[in-house]
PDB file of C-alpha atoms in Angstrom:
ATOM      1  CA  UNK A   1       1.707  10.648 -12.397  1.00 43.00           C
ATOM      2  CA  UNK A   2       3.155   8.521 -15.535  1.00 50.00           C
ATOM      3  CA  UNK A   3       5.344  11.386 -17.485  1.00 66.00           C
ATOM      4  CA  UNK A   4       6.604  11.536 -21.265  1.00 75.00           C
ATOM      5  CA  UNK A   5      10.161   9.389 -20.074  1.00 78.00           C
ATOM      6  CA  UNK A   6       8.189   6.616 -18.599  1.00 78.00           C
ATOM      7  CA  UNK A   7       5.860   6.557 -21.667  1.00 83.00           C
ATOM      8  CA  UNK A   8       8.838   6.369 -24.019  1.00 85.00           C
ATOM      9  CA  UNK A   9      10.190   3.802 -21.817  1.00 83.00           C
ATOM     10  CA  UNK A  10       7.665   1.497 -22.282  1.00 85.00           C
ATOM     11  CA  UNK A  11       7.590   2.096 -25.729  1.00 88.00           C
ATOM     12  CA  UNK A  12      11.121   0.928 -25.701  1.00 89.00           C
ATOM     13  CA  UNK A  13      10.269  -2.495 -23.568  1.00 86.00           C
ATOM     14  CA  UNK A  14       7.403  -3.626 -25.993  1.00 88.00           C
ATOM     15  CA  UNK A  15       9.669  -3.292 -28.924  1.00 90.00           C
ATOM     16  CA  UNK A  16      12.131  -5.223 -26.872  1.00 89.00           C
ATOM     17  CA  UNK A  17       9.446  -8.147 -26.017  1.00 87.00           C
ATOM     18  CA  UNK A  18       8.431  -7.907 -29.626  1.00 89.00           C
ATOM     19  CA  UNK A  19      11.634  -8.716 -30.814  1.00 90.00           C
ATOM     20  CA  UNK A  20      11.362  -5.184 -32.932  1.00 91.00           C
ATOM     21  CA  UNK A  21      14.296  -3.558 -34.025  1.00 92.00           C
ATOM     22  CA  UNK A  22      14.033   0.401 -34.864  1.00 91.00           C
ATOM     23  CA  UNK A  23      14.120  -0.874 -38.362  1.00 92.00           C
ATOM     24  CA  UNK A  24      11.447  -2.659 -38.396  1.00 92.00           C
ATOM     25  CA  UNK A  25       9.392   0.204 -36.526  1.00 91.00           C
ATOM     26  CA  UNK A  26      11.267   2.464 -39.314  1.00 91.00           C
ATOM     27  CA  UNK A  27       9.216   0.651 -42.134  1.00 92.00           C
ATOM     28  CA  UNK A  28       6.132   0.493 -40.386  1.00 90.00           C
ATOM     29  CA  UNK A  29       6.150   3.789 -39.928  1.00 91.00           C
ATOM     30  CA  UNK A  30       7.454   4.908 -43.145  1.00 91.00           C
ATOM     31  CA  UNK A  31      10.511   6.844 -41.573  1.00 91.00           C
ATOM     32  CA  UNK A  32      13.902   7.032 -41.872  1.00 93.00           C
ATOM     33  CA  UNK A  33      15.588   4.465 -38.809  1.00 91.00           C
ATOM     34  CA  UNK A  34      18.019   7.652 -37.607  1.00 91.00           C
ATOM     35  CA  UNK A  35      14.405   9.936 -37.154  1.00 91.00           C
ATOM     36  CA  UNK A  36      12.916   6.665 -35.400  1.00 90.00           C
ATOM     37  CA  UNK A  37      16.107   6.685 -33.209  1.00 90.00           C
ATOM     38  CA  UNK A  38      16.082  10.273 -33.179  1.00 89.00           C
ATOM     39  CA  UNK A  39      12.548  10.376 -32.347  1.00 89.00           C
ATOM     40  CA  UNK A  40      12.398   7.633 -29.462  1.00 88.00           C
ATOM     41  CA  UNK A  41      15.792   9.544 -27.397  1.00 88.00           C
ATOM     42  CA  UNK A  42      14.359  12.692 -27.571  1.00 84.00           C
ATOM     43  CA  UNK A  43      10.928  11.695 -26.560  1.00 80.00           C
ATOM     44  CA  UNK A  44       9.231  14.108 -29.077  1.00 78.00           C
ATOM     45  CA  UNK A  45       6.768  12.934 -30.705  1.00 84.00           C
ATOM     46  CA  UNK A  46       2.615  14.028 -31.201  1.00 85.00           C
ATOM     47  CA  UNK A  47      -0.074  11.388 -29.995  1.00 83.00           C
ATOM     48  CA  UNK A  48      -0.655   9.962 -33.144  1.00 87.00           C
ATOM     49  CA  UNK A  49       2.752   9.042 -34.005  1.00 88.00           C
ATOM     50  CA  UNK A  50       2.363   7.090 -30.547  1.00 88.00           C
ATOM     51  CA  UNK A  51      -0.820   5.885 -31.399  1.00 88.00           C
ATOM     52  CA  UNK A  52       1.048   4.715 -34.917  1.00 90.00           C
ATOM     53  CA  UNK A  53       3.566   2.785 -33.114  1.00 91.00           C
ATOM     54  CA  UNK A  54       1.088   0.710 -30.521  1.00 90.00           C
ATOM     55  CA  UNK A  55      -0.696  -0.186 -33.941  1.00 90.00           C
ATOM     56  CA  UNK A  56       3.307  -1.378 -35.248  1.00 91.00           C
ATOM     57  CA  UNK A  57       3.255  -3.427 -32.022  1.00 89.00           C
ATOM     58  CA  UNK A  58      -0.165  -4.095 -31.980  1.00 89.00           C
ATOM     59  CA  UNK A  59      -1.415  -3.044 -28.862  1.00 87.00           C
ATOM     60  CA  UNK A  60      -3.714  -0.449 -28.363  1.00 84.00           C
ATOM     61  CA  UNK A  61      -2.853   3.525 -26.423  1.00 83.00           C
ATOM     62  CA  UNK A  62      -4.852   2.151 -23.502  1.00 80.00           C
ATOM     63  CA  UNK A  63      -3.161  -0.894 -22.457  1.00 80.00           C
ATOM     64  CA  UNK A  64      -0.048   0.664 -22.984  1.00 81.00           C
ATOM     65  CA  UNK A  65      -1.147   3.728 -20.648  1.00 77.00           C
ATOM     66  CA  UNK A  66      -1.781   0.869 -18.170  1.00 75.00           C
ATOM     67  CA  UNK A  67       1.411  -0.608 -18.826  1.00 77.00           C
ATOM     68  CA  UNK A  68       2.854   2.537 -17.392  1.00 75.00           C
ATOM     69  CA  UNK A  69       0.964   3.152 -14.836  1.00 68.00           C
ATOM     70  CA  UNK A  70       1.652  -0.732 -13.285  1.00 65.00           C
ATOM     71  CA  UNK A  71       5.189  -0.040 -13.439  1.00 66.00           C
ATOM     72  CA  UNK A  72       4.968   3.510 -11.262  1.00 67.00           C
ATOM     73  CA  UNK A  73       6.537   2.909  -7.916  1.00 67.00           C
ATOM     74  CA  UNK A  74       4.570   1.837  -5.037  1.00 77.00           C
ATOM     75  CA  UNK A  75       4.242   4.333  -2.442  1.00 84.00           C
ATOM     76  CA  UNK A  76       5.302   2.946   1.006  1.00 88.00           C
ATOM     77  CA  UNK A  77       3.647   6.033   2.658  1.00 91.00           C
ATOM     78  CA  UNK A  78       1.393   8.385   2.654  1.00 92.00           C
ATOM     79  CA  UNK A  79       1.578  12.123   3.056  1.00 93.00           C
ATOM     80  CA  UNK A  80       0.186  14.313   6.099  1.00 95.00           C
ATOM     81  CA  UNK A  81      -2.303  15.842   3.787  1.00 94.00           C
ATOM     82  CA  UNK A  82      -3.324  12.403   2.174  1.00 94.00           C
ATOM     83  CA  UNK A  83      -3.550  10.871   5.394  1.00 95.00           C
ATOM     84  CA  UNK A  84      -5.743  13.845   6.675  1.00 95.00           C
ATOM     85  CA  UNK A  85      -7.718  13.086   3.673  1.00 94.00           C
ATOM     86  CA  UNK A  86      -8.599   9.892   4.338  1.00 95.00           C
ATOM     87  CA  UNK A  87     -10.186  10.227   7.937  1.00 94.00           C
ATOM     88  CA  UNK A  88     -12.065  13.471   7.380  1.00 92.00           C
ATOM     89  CA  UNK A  89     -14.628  10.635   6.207  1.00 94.00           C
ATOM     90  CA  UNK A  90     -15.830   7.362   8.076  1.00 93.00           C
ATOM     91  CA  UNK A  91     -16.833   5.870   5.756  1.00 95.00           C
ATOM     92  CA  UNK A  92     -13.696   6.875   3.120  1.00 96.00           C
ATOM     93  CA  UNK A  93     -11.781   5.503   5.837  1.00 94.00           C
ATOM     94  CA  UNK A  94     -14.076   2.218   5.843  1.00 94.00           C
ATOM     95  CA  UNK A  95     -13.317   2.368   2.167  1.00 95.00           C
ATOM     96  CA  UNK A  96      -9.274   2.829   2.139  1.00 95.00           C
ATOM     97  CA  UNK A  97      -9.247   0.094   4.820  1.00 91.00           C
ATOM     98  CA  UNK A  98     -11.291  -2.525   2.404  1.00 91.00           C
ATOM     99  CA  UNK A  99      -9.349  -1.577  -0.257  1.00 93.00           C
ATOM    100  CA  UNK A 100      -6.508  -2.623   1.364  1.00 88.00           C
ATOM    101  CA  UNK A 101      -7.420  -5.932   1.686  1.00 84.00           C
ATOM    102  CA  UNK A 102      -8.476  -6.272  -1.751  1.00 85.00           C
ATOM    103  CA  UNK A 103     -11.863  -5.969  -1.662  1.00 89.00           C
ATOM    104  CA  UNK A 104     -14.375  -5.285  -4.726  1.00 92.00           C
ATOM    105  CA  UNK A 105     -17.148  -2.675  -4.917  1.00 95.00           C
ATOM    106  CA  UNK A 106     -19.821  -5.484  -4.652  1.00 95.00           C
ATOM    107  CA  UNK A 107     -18.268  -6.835  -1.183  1.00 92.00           C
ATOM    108  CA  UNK A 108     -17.819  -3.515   0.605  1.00 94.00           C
ATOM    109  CA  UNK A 109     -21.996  -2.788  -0.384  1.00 94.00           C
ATOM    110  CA  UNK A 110     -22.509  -6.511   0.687  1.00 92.00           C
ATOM    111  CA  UNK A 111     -20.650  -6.101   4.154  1.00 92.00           C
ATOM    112  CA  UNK A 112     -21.516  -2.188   5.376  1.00 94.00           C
ATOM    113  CA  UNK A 113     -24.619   0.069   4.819  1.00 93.00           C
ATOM    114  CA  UNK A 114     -23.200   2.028   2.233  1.00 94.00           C
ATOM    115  CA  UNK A 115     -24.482   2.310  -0.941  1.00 95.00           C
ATOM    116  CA  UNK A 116     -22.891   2.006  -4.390  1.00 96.00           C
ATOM    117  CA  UNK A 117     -23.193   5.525  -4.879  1.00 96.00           C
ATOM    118  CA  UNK A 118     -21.494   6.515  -2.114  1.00 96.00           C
ATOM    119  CA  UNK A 119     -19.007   3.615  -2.479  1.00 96.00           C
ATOM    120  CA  UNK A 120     -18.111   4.814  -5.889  1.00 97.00           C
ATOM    121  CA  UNK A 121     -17.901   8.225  -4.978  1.00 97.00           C
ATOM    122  CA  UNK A 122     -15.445   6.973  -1.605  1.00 96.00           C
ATOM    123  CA  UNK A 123     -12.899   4.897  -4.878  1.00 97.00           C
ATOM    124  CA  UNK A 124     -13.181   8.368  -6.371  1.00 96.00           C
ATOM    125  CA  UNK A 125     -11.291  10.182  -3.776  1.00 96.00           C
ATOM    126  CA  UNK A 126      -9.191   7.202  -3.394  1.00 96.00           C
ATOM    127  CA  UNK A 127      -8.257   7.555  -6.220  1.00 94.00           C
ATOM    128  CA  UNK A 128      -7.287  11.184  -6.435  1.00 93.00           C
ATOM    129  CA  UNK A 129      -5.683  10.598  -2.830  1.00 91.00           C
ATOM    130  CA  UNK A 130      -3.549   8.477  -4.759  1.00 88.00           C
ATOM    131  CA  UNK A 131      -4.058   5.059  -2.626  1.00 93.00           C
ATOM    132  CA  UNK A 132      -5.887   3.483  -5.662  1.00 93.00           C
ATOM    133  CA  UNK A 133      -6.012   3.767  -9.769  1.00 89.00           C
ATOM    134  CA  UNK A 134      -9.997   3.566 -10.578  1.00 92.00           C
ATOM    135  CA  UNK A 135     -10.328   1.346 -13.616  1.00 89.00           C
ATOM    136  CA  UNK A 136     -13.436   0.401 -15.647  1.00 89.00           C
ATOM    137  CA  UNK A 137     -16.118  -0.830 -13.895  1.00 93.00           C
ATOM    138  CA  UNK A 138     -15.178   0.345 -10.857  1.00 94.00           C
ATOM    139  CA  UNK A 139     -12.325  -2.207 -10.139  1.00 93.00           C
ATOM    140  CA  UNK A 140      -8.798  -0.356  -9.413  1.00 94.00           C
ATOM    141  CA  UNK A 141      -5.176  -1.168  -8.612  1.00 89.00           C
ATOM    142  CA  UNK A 142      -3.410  -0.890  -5.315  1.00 89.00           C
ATOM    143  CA  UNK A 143      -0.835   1.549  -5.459  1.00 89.00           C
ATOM    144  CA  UNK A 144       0.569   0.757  -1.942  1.00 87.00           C
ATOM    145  CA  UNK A 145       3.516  -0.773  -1.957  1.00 81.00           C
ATOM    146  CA  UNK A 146       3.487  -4.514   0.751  1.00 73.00           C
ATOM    147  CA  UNK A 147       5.654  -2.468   2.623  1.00 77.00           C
ATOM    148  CA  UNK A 148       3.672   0.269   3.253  1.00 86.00           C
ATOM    149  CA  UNK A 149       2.615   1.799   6.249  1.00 87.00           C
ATOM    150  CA  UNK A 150       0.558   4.779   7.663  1.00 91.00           C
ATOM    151  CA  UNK A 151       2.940   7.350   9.283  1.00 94.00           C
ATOM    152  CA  UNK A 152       3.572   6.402  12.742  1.00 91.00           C
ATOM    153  CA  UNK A 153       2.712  10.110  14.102  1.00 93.00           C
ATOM    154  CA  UNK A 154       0.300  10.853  11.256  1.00 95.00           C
ATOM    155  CA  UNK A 155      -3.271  11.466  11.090  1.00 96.00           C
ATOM    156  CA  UNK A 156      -4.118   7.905  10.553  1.00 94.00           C
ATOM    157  CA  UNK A 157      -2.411   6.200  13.551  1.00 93.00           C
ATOM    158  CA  UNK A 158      -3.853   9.042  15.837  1.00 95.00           C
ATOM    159  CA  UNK A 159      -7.219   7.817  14.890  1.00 94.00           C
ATOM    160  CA  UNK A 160      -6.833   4.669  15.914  1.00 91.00           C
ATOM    161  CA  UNK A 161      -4.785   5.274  18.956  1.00 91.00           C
ATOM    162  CA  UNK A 162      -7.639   7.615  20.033  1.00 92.00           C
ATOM    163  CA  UNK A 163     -10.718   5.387  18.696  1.00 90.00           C
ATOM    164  CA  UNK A 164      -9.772   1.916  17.861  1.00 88.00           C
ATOM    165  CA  UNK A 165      -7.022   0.539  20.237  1.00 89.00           C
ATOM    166  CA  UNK A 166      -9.211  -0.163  22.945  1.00 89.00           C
ATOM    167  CA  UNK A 167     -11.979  -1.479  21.568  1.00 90.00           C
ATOM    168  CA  UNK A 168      -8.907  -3.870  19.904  1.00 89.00           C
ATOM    169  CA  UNK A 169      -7.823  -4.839  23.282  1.00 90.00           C
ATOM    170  CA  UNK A 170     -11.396  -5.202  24.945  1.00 90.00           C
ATOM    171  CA  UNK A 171     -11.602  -8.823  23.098  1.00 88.00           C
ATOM    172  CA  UNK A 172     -10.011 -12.309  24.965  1.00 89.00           C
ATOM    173  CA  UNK A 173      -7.708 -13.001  22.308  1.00 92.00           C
ATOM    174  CA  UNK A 174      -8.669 -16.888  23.159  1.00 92.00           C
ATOM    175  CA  UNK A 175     -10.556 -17.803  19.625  1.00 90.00           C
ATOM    176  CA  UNK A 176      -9.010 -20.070  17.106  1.00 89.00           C
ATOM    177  CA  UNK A 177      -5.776 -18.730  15.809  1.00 90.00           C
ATOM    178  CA  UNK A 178      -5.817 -15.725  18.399  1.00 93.00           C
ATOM    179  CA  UNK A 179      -3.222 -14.909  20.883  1.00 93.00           C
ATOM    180  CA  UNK A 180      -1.690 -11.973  22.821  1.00 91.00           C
ATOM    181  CA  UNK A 181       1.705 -11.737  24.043  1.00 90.00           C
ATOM    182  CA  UNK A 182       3.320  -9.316  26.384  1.00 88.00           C
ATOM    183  CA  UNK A 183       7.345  -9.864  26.657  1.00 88.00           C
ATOM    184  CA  UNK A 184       9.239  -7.898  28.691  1.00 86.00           C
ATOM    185  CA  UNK A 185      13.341  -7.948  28.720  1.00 86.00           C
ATOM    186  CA  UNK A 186      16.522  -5.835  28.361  1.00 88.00           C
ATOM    187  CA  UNK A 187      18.818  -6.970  25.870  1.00 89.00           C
ATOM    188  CA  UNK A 188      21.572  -5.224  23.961  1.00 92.00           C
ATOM    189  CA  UNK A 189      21.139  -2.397  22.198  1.00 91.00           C
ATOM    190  CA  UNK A 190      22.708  -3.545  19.213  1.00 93.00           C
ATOM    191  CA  UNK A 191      20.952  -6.408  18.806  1.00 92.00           C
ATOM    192  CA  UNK A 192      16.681  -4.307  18.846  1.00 92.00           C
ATOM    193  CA  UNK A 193      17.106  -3.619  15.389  1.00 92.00           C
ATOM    194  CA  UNK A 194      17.129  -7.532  14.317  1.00 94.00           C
ATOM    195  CA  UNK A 195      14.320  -7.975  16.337  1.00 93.00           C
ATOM    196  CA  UNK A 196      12.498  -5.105  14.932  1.00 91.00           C
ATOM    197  CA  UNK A 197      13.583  -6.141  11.550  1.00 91.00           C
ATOM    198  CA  UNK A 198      11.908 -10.001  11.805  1.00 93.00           C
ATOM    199  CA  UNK A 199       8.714  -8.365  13.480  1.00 91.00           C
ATOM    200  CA  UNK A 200       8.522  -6.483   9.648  1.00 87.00           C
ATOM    201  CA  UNK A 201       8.936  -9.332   8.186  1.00 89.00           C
ATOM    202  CA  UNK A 202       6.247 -11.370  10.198  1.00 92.00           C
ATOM    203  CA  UNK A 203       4.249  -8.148   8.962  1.00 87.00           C
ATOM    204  CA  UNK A 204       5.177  -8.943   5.047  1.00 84.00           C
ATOM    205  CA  UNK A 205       5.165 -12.267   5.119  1.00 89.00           C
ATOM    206  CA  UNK A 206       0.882 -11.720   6.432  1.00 89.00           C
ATOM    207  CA  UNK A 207       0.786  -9.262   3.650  1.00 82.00           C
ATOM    208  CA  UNK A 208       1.700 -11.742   1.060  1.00 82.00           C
ATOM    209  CA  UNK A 209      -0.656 -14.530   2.652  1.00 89.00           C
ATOM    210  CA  UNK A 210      -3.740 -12.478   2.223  1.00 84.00           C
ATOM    211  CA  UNK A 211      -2.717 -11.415  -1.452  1.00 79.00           C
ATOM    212  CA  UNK A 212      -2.199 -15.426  -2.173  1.00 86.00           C
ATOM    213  CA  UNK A 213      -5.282 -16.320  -0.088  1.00 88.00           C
ATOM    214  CA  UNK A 214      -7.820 -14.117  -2.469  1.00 81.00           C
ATOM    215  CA  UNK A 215      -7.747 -16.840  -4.951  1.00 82.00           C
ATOM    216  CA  UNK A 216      -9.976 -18.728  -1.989  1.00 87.00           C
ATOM    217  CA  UNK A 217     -13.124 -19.111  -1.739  1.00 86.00           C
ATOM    218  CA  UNK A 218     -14.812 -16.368   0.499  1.00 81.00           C
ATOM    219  CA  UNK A 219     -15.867 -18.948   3.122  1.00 86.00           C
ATOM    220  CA  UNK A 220     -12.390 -20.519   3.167  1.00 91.00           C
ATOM    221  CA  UNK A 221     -10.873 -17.290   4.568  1.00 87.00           C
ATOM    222  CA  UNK A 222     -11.111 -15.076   8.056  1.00 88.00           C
ATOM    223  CA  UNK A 223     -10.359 -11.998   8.287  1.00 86.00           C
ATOM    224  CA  UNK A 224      -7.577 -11.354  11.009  1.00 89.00           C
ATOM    225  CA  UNK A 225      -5.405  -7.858  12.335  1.00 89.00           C
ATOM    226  CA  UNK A 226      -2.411  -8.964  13.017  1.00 89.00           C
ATOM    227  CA  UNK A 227      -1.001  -5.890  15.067  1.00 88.00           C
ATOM    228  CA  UNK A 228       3.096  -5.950  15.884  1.00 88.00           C
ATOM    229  CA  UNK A 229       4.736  -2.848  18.141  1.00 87.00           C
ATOM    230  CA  UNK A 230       8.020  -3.144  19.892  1.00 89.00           C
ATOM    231  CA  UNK A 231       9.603   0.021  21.620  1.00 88.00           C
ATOM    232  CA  UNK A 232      11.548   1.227  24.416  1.00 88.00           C
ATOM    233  CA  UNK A 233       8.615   2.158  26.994  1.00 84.00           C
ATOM    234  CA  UNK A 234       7.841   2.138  30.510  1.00 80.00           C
ATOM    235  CA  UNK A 235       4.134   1.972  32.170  1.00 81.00           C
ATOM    236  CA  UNK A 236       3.423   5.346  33.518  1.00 85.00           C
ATOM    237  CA  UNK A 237       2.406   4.379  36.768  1.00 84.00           C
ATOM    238  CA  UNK A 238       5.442   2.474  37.324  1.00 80.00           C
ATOM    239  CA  UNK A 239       7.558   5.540  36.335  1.00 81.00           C
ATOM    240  CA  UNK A 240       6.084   7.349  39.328  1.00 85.00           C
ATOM    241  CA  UNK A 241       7.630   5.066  41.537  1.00 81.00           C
ATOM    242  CA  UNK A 242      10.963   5.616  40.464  1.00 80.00           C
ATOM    243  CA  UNK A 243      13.312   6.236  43.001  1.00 80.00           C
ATOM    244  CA  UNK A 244      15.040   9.699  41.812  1.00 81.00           C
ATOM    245  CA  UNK A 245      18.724   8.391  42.310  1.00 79.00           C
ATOM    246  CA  UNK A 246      18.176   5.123  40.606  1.00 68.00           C
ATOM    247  CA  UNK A 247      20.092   4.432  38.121  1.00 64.00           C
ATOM    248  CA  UNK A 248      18.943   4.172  34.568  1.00 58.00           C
ATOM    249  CA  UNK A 249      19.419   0.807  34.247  1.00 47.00           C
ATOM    250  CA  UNK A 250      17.166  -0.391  37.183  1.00 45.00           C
ATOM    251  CA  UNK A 251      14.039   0.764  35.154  1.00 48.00           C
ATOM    252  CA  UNK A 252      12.550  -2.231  33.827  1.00 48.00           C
ATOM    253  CA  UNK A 253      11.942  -1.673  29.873  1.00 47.00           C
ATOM    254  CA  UNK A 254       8.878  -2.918  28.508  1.00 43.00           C
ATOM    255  CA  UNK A 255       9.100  -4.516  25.201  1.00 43.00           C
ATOM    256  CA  UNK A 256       5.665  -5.068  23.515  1.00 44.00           C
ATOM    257  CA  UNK A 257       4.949  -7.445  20.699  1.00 44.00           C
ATOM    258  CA  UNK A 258       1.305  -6.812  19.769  1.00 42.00           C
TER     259      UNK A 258
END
C-alpha cells in the first residue's frame, strides 16, 4: 500500500516536472516558503492542504493517487497465502491467468462461461490478493513485475504439476511455431548458471513480446506457453539401475529445456 512518504514524494516530482519552485507553491498557497519547506520534509499536512497543492499544479487528488500507486514496486512473487488464494477457485485461477496476459473483462466473458458478475467479483479478489489494482470500469493494472514468477514449491506450481503438466505434454508439439526439445549433457558446474541465466532471459524477452504484441489486432496474435526448466535430475527408473559402487559421475544427468 502507497504510504504518506511516497505521497509526499510525488508531490515533490510534479513540482519538479512543473518547473515549481517552493516559492511559487508558497504564493499559491498563501504560506510562508520555510512552512512550505517545513511542511513538504515533515510530511504533515491535512487532505485539503494536499488537495490545495494538486489544484497549484493542476492536477486533481485522483490522478495523483494513481501516480503513486504506478510507481509502487512490482512484486516478482507471490506469497504462500496469496498463492493459496488464488487456486482455492477455478475459475479465480482462470481469472489471474488472463490477467496475466492482459486481458479485459469483455474477452475473459467472450472466451469462458463465466459471467460478468462472477468475472468482476474474480478482479475483486485479485485485487485484494494484490496481483491487480481494479480501476474504473473494471479495467486494472498489473502489479507483477516481467520478472515475476509463481514460487517454485508454492501452491501454484503444485497445481499444475498435479493437474496441468500432462495434459501439456499429451499434445505433438508439431504445429506451426511448436517444438519440444530434450537435451541431455554434463558440463561444468560453473558454467549452469549462464545457461540458466539466458533460459530467463528467453522467458523476458516472451514477456515483453506479448506486452508489445497487444497493440495487434486480436486475429493477428496466438496465444502460446512457452514453458523453460533446466535442473540437475535423473529419470527414476534409470536410478534403479544404478550400480551401488558407481561412481557419481557415471550417472548420466538429465538437463531439460521445456
Amino acid at each position: 500500500m502507497s504510504t504518506t512518504i511516497d505521497l509526499i514524494q510525488a508531490l515533490k516530482n510534479e513540482l519538479k516536472n512543473a518547473r515549481m519552485t517552493y516559492a511559487d507553491l508558497a504564493r499559491s498557497l498563501d504560506m510562508a516558503e520555510s512552512s512550505v519547506k517545513r511542511m513538504l520534509a515533515k510530511g504533515d499536512m491535512p487532505l485539503t492542504r494536499v488537495d490545495a497543492i494538486c489544484r497549484a499544479l493542476k492536477i486533481d487528488f485522483a490522478e495523483l493517487a494513481r501516480r503513486v500507486a504506478d510507481a509502487q514496486p512490482l512484486l516478482k512473487e507471490l506469497t504462500q497465502e496469496q498463492e493459496r488464494a488464488v487456486v482455492k477457485d477455478k475459475k479465480l485461477l482462470l481469472c489471474a491467468i488472463c490477467v496475466l496476459s492482459q486481458w479485459t473483462l469483455e474477452q475473459i466473458v467472450a472466451a469462458y462461461r463465466i459471467s460478468e458478475a462472477e468475472c468482476i467479483v474474480c478482479l475483486a479478489q485479485l485485487d485484494r490478493i494484490g496481483i491487480i489494482e481494479l480501476r474504473p470500469q473494471n479495467r486494472y493494472r498489473l502489479k507483477l513485475a516481467k520478472t515475476f514468477r509463481w514460487r517454485p514449491h508454492g501452491p501454484v506450481m503444485e497445481f499444475f504439476r498435479e493437474h496441468v503438466v500432462l495434459d501439456y505434454y499429451r499434445g505433438g508439439f508439431d504445429g506451426p511455431a511448436e517444438g519440444l526439445l530434450l537435451v541431455h549433457g554434463e558440463i561444468s558446474r560453473s558454467l549452469a548458471p549462464a545457461f540458466l541465466e539466458r533460459l530467463q532471459r528467453v522467458a523476458q524477452d516472451f514477456a515483453q513480446q506479448h506486452q508489445t504484441d497487444q497493440k495487434m489486432a486480436a486475429r493477428d496474435r496466438e496465444g502460446y506457453t512457452l514453458l523453460l526448466g533446466m535442473r540437475s535430475w535423473e529419470f527414476e527408473a534409470f536410478a534403479q539401475l544404478r550400480r551401488p559402487d558407481a561412481p557419481a559421475a557415471a550417472h548420466p544427468k538429465m538437463a531439460r529445456l521445456r
